N, CA and C atoms as an extended XYZ file, in Angstrom:
150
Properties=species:S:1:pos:R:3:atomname:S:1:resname:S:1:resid:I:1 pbc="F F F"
N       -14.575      -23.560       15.978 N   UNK     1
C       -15.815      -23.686       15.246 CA  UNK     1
C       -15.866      -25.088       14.637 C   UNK     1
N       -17.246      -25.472       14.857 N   UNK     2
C       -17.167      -26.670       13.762 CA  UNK     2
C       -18.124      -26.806       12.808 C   UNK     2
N       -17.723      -27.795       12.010 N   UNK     3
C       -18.453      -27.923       10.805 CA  UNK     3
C       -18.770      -29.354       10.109 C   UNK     3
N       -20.050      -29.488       10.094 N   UNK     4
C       -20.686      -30.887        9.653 CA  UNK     4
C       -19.731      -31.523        8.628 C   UNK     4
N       -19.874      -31.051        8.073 N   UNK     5
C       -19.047      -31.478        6.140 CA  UNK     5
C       -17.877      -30.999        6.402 C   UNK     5
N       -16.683      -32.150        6.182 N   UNK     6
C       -15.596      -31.617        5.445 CA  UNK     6
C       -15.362      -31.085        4.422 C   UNK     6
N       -14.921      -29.739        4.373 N   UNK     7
C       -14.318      -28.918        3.362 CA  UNK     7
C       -15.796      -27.479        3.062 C   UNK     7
N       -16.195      -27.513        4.360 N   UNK     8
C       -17.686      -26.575        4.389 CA  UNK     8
C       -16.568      -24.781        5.089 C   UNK     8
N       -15.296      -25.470        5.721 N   UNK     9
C       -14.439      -23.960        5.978 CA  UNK     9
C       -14.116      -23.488        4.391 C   UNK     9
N       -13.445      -24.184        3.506 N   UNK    10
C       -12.854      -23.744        2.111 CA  UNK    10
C       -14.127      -23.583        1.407 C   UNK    10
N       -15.593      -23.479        1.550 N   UNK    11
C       -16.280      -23.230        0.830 CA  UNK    11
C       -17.129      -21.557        1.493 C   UNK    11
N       -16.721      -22.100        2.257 N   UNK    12
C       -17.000      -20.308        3.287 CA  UNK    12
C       -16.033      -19.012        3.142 C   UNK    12
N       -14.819      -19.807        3.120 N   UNK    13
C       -13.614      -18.859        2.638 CA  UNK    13
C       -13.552      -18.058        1.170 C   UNK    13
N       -13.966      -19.386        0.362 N   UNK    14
C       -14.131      -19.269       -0.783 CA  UNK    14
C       -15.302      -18.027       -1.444 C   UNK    14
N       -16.430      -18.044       -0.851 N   UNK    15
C       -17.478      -17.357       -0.560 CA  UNK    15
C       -17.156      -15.585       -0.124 C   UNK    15
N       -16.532      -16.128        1.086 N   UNK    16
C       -16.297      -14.651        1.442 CA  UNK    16
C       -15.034      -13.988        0.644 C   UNK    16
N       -14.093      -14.446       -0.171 N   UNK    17
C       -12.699      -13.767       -1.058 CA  UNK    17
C       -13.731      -13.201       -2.071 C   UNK    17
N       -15.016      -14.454       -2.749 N   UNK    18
C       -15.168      -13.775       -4.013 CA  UNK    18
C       -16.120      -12.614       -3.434 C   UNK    18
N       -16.642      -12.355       -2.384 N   UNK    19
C       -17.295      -11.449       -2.201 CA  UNK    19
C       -16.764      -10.088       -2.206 C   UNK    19
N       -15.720      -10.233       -1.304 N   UNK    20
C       -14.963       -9.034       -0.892 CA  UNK    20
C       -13.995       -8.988       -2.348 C   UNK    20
N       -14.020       -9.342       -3.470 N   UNK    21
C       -13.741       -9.195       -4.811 CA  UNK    21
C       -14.369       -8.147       -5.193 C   UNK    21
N       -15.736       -8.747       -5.631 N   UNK    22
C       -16.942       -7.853       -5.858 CA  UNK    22
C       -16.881       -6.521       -5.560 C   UNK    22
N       -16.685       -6.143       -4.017 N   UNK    23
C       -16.745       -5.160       -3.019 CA  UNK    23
C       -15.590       -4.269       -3.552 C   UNK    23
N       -14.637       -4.500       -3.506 N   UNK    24
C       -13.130       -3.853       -4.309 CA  UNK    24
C       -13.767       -3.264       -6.055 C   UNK    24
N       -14.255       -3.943       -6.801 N   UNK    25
C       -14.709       -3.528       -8.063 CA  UNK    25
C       -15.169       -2.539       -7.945 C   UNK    25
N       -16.314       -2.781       -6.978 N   UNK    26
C       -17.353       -1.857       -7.405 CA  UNK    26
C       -16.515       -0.275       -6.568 C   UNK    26
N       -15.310       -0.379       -5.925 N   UNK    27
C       -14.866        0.685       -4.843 CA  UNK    27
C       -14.406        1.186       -6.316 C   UNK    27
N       -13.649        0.352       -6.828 N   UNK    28
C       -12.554        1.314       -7.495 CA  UNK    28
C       -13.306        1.556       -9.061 C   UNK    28
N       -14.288        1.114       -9.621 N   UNK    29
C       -14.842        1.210      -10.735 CA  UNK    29
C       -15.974        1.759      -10.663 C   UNK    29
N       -16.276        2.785       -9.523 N   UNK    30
C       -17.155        3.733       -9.279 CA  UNK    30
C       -16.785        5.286       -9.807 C   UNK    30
N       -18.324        5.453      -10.519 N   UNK    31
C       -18.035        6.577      -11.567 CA  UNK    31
C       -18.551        8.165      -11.075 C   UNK    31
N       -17.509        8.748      -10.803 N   UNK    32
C       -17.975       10.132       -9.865 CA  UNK    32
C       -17.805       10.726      -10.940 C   UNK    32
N       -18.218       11.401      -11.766 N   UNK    33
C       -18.383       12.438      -13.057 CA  UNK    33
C       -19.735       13.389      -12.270 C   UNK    33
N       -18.950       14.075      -12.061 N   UNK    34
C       -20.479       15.461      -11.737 CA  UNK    34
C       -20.673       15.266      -10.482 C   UNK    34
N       -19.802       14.743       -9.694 N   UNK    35
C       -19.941       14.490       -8.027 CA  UNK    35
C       -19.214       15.270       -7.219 C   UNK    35
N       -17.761       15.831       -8.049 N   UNK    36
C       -16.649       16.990       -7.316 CA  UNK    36
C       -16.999       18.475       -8.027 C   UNK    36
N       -17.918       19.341       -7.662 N   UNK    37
C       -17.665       20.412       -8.002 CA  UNK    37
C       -16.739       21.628       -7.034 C   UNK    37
N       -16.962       22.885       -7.451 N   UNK    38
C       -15.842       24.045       -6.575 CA  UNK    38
C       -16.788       24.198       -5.523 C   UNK    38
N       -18.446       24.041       -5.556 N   UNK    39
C       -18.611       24.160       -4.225 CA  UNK    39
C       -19.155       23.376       -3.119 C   UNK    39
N       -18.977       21.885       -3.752 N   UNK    40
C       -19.579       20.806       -3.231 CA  UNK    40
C       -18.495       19.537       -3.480 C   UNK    40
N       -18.778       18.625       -2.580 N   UNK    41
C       -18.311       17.001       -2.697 CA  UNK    41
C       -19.355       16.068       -2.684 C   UNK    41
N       -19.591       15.305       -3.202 N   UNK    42
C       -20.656       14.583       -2.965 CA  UNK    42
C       -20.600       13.494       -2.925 C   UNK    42
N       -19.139       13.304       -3.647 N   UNK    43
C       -18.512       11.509       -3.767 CA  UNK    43
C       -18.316       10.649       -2.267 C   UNK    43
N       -18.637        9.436       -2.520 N   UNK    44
C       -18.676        8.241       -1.244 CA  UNK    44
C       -17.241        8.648       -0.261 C   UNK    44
N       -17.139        8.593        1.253 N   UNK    45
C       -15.623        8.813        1.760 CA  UNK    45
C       -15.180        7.354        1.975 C   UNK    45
N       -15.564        6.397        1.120 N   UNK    46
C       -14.921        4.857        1.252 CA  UNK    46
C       -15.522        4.349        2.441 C   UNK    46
N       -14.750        3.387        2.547 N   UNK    47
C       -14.966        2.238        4.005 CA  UNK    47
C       -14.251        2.601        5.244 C   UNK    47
N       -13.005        2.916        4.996 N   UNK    48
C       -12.579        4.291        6.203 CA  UNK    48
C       -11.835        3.062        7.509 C   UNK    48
N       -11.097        3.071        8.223 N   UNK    49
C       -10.548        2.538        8.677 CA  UNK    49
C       -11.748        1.755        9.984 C   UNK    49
N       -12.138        0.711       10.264 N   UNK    50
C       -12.835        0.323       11.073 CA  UNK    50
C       -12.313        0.031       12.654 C   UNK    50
């Protein structure tokens, strides 16, 4: 791949870590209160192996 500007890969990289940051937060700081009952599930099944 190429790229006009030097240092336009470490700003893409950079881009995509803090994203997939974000993405992790919101996985694990997701609030299921009233989502597991005895006769239902309703909570997200994650991202799941691709």
């Amino acid at each position: 791949m190429y790229y006009e500007v030097p240092g336009d890969r470490t700003q893409i990289k950079e881009a995509e870590k803090a994203a997939r940051e974000r993405e992790l937060q919101d996985i694990n700081n997701n609030d299921e209160t009233g989502l597991l009952t005895e006769t239902e599930d309703k909570r997200g099944k994650g991202s799941g192996i691709i």
